Short mmCIF file of C-alpha atoms in Angstrom, two decimals:
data_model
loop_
_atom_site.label_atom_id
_atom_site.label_comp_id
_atom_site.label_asym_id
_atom_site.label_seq_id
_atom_site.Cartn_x
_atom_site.Cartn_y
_atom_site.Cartn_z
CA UNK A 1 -35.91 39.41 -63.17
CA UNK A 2 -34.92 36.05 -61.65
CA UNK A 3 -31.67 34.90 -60.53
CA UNK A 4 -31.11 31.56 -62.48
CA UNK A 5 -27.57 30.65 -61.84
CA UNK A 6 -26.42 27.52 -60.61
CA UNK A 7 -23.75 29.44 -58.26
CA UNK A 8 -24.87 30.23 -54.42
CA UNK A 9 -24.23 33.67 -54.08
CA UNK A 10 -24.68 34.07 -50.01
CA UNK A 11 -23.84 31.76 -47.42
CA UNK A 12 -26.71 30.05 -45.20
CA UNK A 13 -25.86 30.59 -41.53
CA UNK A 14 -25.24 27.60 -39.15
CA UNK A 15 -28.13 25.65 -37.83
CA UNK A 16 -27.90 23.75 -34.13
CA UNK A 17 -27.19 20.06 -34.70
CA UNK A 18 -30.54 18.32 -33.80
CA UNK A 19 -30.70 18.23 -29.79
CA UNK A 20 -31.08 14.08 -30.21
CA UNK A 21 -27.65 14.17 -30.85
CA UNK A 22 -25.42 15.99 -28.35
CA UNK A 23 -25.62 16.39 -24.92
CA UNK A 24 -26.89 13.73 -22.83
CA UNK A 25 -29.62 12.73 -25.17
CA UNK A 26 -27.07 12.25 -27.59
CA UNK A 27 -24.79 10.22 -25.14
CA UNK A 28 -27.72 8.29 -24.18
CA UNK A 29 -28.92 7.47 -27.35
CA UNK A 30 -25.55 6.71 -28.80
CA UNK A 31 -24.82 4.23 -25.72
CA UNK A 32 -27.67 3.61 -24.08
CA UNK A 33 -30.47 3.21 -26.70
CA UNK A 34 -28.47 1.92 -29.74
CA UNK A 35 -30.65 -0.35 -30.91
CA UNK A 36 -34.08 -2.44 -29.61
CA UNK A 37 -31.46 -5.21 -28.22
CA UNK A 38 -29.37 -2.44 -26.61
CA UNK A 39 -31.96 -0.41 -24.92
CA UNK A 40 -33.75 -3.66 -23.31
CA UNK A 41 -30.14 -4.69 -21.88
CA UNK A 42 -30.07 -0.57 -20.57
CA UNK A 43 -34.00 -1.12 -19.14
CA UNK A 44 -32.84 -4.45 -17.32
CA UNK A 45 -30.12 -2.90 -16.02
CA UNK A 46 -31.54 -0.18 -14.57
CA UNK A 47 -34.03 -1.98 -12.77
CA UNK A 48 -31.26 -4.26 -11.56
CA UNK A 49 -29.64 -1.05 -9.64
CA UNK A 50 -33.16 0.34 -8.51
CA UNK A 51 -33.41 -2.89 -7.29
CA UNK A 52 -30.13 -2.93 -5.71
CA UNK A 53 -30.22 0.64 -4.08
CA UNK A 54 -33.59 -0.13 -3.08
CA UNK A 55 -32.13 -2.37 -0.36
CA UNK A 56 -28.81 -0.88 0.28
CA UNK A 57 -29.79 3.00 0.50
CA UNK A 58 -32.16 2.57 3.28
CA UNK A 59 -29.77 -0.02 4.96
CA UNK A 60 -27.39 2.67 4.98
CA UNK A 61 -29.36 5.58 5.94
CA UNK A 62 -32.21 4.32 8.16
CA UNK A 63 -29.49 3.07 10.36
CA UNK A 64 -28.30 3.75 14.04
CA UNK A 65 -25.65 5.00 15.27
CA UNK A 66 -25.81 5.71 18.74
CA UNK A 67 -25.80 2.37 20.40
CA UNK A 68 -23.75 0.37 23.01
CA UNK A 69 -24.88 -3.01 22.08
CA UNK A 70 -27.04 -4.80 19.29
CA UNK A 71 -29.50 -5.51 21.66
CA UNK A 72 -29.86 -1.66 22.09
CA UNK A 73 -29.34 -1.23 18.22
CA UNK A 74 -32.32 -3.17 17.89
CA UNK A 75 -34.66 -2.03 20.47
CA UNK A 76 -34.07 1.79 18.77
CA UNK A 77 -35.07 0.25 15.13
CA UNK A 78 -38.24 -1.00 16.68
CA UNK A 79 -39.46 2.10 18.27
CA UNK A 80 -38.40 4.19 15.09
CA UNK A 81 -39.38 2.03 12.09
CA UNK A 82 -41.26 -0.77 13.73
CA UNK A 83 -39.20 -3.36 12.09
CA UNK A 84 -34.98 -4.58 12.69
CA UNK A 85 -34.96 -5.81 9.30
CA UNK A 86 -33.35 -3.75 6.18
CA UNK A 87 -31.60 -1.30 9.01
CA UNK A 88 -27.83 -1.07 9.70
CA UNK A 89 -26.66 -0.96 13.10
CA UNK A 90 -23.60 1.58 12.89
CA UNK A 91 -23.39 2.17 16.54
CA UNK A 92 -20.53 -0.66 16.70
CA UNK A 93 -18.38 1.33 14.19
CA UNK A 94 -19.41 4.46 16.73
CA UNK A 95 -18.07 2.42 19.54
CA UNK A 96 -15.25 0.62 18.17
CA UNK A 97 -13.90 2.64 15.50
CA UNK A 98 -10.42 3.70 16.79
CA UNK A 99 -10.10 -0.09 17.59
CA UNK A 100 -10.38 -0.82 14.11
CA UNK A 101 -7.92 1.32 13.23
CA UNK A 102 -5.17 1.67 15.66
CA UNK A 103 -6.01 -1.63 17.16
CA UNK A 104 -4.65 -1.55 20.93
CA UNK A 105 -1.81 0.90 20.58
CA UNK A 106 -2.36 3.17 23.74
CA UNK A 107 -3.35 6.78 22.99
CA UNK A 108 -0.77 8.36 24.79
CA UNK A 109 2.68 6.31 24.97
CA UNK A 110 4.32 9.23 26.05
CA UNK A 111 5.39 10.21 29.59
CA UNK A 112 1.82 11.54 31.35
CA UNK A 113 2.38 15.20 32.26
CA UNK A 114 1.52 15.53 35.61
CA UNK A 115 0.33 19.35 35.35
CA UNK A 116 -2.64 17.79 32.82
CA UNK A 117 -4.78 16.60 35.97
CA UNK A 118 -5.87 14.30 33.82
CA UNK A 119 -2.86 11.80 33.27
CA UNK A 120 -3.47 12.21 29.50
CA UNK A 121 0.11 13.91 28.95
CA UNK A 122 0.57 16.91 26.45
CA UNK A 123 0.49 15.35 23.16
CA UNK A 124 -3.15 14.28 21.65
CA UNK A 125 -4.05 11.24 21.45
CA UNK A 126 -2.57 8.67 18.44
CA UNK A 127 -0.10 11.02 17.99
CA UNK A 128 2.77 9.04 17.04
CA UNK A 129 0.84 6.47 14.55
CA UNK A 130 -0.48 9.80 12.97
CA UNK A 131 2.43 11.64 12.38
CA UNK A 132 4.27 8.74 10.74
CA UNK A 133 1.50 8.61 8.73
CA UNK A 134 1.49 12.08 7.99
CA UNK A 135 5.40 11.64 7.09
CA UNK A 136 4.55 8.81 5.03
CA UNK A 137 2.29 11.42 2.79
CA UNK A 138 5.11 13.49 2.80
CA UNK A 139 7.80 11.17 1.81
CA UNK A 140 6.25 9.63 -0.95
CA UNK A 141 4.64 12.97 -2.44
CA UNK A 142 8.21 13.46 -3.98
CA UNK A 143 8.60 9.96 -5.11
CA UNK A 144 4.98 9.75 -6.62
CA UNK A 145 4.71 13.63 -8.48
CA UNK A 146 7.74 15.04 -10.06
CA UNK A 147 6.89 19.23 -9.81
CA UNK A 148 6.96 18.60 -5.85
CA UNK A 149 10.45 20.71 -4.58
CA UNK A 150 12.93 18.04 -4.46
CA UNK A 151 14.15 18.93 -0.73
CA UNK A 152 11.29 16.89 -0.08
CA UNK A 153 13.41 13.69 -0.85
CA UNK A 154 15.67 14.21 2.56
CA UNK A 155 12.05 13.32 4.21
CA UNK A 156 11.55 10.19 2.01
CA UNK A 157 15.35 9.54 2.72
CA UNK A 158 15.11 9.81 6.68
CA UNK A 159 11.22 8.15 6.94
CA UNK A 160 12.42 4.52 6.73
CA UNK A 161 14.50 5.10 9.77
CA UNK A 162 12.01 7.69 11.24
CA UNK A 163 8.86 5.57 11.49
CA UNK A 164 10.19 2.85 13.52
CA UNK A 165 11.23 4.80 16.06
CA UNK A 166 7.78 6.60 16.38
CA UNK A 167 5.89 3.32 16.07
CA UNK A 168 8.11 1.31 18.63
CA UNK A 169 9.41 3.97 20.21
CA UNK A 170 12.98 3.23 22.41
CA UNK A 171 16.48 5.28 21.55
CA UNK A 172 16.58 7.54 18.66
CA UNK A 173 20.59 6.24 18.09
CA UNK A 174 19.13 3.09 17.22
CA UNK A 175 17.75 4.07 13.95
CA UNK A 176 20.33 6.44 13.41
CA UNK A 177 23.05 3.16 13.57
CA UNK A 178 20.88 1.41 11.20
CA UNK A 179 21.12 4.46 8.40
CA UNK A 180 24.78 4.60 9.56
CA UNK A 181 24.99 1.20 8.22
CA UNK A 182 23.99 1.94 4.70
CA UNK A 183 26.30 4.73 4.76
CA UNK A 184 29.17 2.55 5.60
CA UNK A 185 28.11 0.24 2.85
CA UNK A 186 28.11 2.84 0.14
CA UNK A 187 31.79 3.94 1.59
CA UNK A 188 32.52 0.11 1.17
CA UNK A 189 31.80 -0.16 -2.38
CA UNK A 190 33.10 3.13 -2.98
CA UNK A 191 36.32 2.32 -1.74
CA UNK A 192 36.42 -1.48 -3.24
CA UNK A 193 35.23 -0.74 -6.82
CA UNK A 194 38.35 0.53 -8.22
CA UNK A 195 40.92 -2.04 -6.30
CA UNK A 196 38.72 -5.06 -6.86
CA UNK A 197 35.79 -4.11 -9.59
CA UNK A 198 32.32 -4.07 -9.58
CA UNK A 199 31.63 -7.58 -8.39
CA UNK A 200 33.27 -7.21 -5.33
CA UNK A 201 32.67 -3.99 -4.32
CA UNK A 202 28.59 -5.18 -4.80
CA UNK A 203 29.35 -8.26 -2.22
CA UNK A 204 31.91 -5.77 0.35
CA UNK A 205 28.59 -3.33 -0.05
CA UNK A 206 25.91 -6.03 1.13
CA UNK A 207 28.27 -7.60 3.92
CA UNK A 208 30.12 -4.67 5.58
CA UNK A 209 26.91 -3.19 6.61
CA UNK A 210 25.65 -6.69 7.77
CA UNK A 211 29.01 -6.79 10.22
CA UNK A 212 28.84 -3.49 11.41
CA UNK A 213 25.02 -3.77 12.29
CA UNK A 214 24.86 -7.66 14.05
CA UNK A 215 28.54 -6.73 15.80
CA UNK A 216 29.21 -3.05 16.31
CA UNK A 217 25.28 -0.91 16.04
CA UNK A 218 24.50 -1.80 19.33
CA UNK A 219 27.39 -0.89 21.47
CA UNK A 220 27.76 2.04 19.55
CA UNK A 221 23.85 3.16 19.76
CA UNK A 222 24.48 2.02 23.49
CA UNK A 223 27.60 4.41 24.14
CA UNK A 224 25.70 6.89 22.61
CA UNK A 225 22.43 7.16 24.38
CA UNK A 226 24.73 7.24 27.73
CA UNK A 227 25.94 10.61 26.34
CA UNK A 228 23.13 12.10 24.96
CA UNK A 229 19.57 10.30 26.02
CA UNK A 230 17.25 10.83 22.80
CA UNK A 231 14.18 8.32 23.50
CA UNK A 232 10.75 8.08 23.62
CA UNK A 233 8.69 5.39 25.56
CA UNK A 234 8.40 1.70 24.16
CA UNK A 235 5.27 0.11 22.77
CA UNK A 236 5.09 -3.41 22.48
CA UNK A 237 4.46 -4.93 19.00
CA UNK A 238 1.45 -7.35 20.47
CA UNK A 239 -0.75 -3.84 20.83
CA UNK A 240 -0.03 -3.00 16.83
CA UNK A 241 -3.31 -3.79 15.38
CA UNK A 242 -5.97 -2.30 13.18
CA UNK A 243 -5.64 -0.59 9.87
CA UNK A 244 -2.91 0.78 11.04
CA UNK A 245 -1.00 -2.64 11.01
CA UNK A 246 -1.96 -3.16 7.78
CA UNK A 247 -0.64 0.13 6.31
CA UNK A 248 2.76 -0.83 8.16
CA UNK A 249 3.16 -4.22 6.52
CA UNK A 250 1.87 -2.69 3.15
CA UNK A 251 3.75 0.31 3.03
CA UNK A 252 7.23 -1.59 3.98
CA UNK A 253 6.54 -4.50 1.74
CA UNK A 254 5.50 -2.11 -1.06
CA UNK A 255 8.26 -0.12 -0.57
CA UNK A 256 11.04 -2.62 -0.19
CA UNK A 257 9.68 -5.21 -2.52
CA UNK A 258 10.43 -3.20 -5.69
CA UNK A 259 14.06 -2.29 -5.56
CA UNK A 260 14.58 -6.57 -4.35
CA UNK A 261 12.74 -7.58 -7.57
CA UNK A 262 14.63 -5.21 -9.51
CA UNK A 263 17.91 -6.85 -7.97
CA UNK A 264 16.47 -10.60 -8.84
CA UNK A 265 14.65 -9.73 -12.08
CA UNK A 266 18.25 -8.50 -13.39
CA UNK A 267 20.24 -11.59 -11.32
CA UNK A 268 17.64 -13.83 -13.25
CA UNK A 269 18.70 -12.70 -16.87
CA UNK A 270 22.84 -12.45 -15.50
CA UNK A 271 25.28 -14.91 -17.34
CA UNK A 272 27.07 -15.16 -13.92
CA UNK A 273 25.93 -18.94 -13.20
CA UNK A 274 25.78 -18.80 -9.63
CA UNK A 275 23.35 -15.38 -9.31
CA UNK A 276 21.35 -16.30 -11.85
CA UNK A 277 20.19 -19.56 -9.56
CA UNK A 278 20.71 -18.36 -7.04
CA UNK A 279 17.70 -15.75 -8.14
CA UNK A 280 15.77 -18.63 -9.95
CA UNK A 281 15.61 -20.21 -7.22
CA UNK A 282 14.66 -18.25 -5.07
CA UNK A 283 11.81 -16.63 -7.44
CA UNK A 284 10.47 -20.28 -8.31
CA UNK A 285 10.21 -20.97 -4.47
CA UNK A 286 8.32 -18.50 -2.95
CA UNK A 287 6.19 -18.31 -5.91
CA UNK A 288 5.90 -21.38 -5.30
CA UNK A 289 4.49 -21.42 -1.65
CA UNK A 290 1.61 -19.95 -0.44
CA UNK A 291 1.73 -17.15 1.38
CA UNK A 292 -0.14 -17.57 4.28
CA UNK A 293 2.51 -21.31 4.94
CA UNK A 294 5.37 -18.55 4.83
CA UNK A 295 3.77 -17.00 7.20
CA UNK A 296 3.34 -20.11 9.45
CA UNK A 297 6.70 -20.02 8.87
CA UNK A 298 7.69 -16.71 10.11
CA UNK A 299 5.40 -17.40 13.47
CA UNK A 300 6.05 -20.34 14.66
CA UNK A 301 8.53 -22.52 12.47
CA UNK A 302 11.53 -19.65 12.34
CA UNK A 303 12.00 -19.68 16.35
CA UNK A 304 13.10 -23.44 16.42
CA UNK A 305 15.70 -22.33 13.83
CA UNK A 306 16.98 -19.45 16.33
CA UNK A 307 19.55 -20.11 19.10
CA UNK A 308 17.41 -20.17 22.95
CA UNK A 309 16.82 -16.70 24.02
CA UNK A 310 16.93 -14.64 20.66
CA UNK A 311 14.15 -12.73 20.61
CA UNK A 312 12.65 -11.55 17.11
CA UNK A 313 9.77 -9.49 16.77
CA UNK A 314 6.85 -11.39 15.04
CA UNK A 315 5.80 -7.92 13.52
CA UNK A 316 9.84 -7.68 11.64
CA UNK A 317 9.53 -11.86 11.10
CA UNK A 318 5.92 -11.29 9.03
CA UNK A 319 7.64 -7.83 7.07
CA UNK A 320 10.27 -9.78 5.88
CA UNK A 321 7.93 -12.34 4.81
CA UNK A 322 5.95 -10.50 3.54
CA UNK A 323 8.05 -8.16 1.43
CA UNK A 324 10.11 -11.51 0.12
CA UNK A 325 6.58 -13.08 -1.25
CA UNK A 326 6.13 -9.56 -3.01
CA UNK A 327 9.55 -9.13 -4.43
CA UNK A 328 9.01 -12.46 -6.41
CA UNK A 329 6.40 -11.65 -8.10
CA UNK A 330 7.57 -8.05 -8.74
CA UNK A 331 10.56 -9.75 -10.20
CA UNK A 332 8.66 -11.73 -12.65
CA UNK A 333 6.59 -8.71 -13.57
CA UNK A 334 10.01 -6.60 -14.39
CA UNK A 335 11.56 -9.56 -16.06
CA UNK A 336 8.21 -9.16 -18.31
CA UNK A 337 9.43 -5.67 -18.93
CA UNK A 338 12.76 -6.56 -19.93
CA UNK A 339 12.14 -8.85 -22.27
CA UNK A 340 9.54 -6.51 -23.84
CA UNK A 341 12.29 -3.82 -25.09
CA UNK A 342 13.61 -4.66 -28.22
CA UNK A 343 17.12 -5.87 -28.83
CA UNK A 344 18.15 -2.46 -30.33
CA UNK A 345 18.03 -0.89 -26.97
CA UNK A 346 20.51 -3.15 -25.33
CA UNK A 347 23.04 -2.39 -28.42
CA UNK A 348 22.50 1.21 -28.68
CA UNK A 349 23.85 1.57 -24.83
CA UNK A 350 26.50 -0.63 -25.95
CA UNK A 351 26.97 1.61 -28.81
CA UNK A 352 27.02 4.44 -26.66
CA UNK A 353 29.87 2.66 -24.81
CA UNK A 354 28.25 2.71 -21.24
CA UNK A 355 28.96 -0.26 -18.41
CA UNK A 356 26.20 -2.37 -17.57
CA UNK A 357 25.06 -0.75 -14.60
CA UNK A 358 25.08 2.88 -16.18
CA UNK A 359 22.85 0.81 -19.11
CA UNK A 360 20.30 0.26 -16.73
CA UNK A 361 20.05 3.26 -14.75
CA UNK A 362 19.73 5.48 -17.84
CA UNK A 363 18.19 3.26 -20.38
CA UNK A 364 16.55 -0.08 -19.71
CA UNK A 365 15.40 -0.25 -16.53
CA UNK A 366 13.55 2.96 -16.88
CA UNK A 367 11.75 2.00 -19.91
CA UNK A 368 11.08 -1.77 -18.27
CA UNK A 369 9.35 0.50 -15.51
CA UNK A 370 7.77 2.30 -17.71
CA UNK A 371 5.97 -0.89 -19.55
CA UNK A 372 5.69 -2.70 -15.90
CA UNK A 373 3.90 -0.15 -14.65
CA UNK A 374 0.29 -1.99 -14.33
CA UNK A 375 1.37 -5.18 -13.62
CA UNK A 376 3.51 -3.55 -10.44
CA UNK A 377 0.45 -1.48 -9.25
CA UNK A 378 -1.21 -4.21 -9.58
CA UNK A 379 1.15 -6.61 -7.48
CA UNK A 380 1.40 -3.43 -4.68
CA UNK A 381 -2.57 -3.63 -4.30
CA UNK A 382 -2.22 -7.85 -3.83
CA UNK A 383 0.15 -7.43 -1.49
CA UNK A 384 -1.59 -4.36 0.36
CA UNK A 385 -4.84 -6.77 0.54
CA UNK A 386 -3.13 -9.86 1.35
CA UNK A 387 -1.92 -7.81 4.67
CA UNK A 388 -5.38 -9.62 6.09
CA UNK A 389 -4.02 -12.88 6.40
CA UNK A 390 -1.69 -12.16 9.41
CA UNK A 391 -5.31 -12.35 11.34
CA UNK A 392 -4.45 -16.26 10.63
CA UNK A 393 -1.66 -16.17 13.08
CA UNK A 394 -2.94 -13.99 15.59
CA UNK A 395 -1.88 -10.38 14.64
CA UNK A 396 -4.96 -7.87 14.91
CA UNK A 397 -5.29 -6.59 11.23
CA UNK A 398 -8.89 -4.81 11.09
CA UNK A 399 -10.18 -8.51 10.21
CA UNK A 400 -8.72 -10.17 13.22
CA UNK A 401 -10.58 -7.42 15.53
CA UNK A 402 -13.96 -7.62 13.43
CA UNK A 403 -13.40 -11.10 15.11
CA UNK A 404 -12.41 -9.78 18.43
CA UNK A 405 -15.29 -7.38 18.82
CA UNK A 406 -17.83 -9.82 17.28
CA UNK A 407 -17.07 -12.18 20.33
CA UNK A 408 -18.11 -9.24 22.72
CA UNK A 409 -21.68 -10.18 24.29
CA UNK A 410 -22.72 -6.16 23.47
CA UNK A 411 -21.53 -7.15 19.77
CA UNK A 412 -22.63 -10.44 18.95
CA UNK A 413 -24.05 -11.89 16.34
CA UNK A 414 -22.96 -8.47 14.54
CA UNK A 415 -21.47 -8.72 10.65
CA UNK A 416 -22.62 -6.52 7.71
CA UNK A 417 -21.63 -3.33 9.33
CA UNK A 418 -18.32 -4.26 10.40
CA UNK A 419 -17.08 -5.77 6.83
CA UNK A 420 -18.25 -3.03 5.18
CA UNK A 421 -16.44 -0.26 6.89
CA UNK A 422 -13.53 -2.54 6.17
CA UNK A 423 -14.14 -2.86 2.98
CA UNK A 424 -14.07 0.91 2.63
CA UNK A 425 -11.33 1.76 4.36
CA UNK A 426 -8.95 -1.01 1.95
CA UNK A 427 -11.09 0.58 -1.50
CA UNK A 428 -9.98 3.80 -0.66
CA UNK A 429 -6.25 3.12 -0.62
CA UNK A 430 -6.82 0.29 -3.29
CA UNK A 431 -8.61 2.82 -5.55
CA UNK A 432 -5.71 5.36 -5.47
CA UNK A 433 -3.00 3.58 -6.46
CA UNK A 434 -5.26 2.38 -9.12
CA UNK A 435 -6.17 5.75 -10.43
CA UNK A 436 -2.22 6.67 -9.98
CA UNK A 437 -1.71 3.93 -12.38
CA UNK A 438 -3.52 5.02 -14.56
CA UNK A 439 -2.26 8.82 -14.30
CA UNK A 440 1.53 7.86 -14.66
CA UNK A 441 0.90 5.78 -17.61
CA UNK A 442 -0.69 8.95 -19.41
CA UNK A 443 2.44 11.07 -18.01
CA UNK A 444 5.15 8.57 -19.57
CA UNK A 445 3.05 7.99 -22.91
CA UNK A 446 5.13 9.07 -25.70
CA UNK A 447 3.40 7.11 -28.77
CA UNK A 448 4.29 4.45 -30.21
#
């Protein structure tokens, strides 16, 4: 007897979804293929990047590297492929690689150890420009991921002070006067703020550290290295060069310019009168001026402006050019921020019954961050490139040598090769502070 009902009594098992549709025949066909119009655009496209590759793989890989000259690069391309075209001579970066990035700082600025037979001295070579880049990793680790141990932050506290002493060597007490200086300013406001309020403690904090470091620092540094002689030999700022001068300008105007826009963003929306031009004016002026004319400036202009004799190092003139043309435009990008949160914030810390600066610590200015964040990353990786335009007044960035070593007979006439290693060596650091963009933003995302 047949079962007529019109209720399904057992359960069909599961059947695999049709293998057009997942995996990467699915992807493919869902991105790829969509459509005649969409899969001719795909076709082109691919052969555009055959095309591409086509050229650029062999350039790449049928190259030479073992070479003293382009004349020799050449001669080895003949006798291995018959033909100099569509092969990259890599025997320059070979040669002239540690150039490129360390410029002409001398290997060993250290006192030669005369036991080495070799006059090398003990410590390897670059080891001062490497270790203050290796302290650089570790001082911003703690800054840049949270679940790193937070005794970390005495290195990020001590690296400002710490690097310019490795890089320029001299005394240690130096340094040490300079961090004594904020140290005295913080005692400053701390002792001014409640005698004489906010205001003034703010002003006694800026200037007491600026009398104690153009009147008292030296002597004091001075006095000091007579007792106990911390120092390490001196290495004059005209051998900086290389990538290595453009991570120093980068990382210092990076690192500075974002607490100075902070400062101007919030001078720029005061109701004092006098800060808040004081701040728009100096915001609409330097975005005003191109960079590379304050840099002009800061070469050759700013020493007719100095009494005869003062000496001031071009490297410090361009850093504080350079981090004031950054801080501008990071304090337009944070004024952005601020006047993206909504009214109610501002009157629930009034509500709350906090001061103004307690306001911003804990409640505007970290969600202004928080909304700035690509437009600052984005400013930081300007500012990082723009580090190439010191070449223009004579500093050795890694363009300024390309120049240097492309006016070397063995190296003439050389371009491709050079530019690209370049080019790599500024994608790499561009292309992480991209993707860290892009991984704080998820971190801080708490809907909408």
């Amino acid at each position: 007897m047949s079962d007529t009902s019109f209720v399904r009594t057992e359960m069909l098992p599961e059947k695999d979804p049709p293998a057009t549709s997942v995996g990467a025949i699915g992807w493919a066909r869902a991105n790829l293929f969509d459509g005649w119009f969409n899969s001719v655009l795909t076709i082109l496209s691919l052969a555009f990047i055959w095309y591409v590759l086509a050229g650029v793989i062999p350039w790449v890989f049928q190259s030479v590297w073992n070479a003293t000259s382009l004349t020799e690069c050449r001669e080895i391309m003949s006798e291995t492929w018959g033909s100099t075209h569509g092969h990259a001579c890599w025997g320059v970066i070979n040669d002239r690689w540690l150039q490129l990035l360390y410029g002409f700082y001398p290997p060993y600025p250290v006192t030669p150890d005369v036991n080495a037979g070799d006059g090398t001295g003990m410590l390897p070579a670059y080891f001062r420009p490497n270790l203050a880049f290796v302290l650089l990793l570790v001082a911003i680790s703690p800054v840049l991921f949270t679940n790193l141990p937070r005794k970390l932050l005495i290195v990020s506290a001590a690296y400002p002070f710490l690097m310019p002493w490795l890089m320029w060597g001299g005394s240690i007490w130096g340094p040490v006067m300079v961090a004594a200086g904020f140290g005295i300013g913080f005692l400053a406001y701390r002792i001014v703020n409640p005698l004489a309020g906010s205001l003034t403690a703010i002003i006694a904090a800026i200037f007491v550290p600026i009398i104690w470091w153009l009147t008292l620092a030296g002597p004091v540094a001075g006095v000091l290295e007579g007792i106990v002689s911390i120092s390490i030999p001196e290495v004059e700022s005209r051998r900086f060069g290389g990538f290595m001068l453009s991570i120093l300008i980068g990382v210092v105007a990076i690192g500075c310019s974002l607490p100075i826009g902070i400062f101007l963003a919030l001078g720029r929306q005061s109701d004092l009168l006098i800060v808040k031009s004081l701040c728009v004016g100096f915001i609409e002026f330097i975005r005003g001026v191109p960079l590379i004319t304050l840099l002009f400036v800061a070469s050759v202009l700013l020493n007719i402006f100095l009494p005869p004799g003062t000496e001031f190092d071009i490297i410090l003139r361009v850093l504080i050019m350079v981090t004031l043309f950054a801080a501008a435009y990071m304090a337009e990008v944070i004024r952005g921020g601020l006047a993206a949160l909504p009214k109610g914030q501002y009157e629930g810390a009034d509500s709350l019954g906090l001061n103004y600066w307690q306001a911003q610590r804990l409640i505007i200015m970290p969600q202004a961050l928080k909304i700035s964040i690509p437009g600052i990353v984005s400013t930081f990786i300007g500012v990082f490139k723009d580090t190439t335009l010191v070449s223009i007044i004579g500093l050795l960035d890694p363009l300024g040598l390309s120049n240097a070593i492309r006016a070397d007979a063995a190296w003439n006439g050389i371009y491709w090769e050079l530019f690209a290693f370049i080019a790599v060596l500024f994608f790499v650091f561009c292309f992480s502070m991209s993707r860290y963009s892009m991984y704080l933003e998820r971190k801080l995302h708490t809907g909408h």
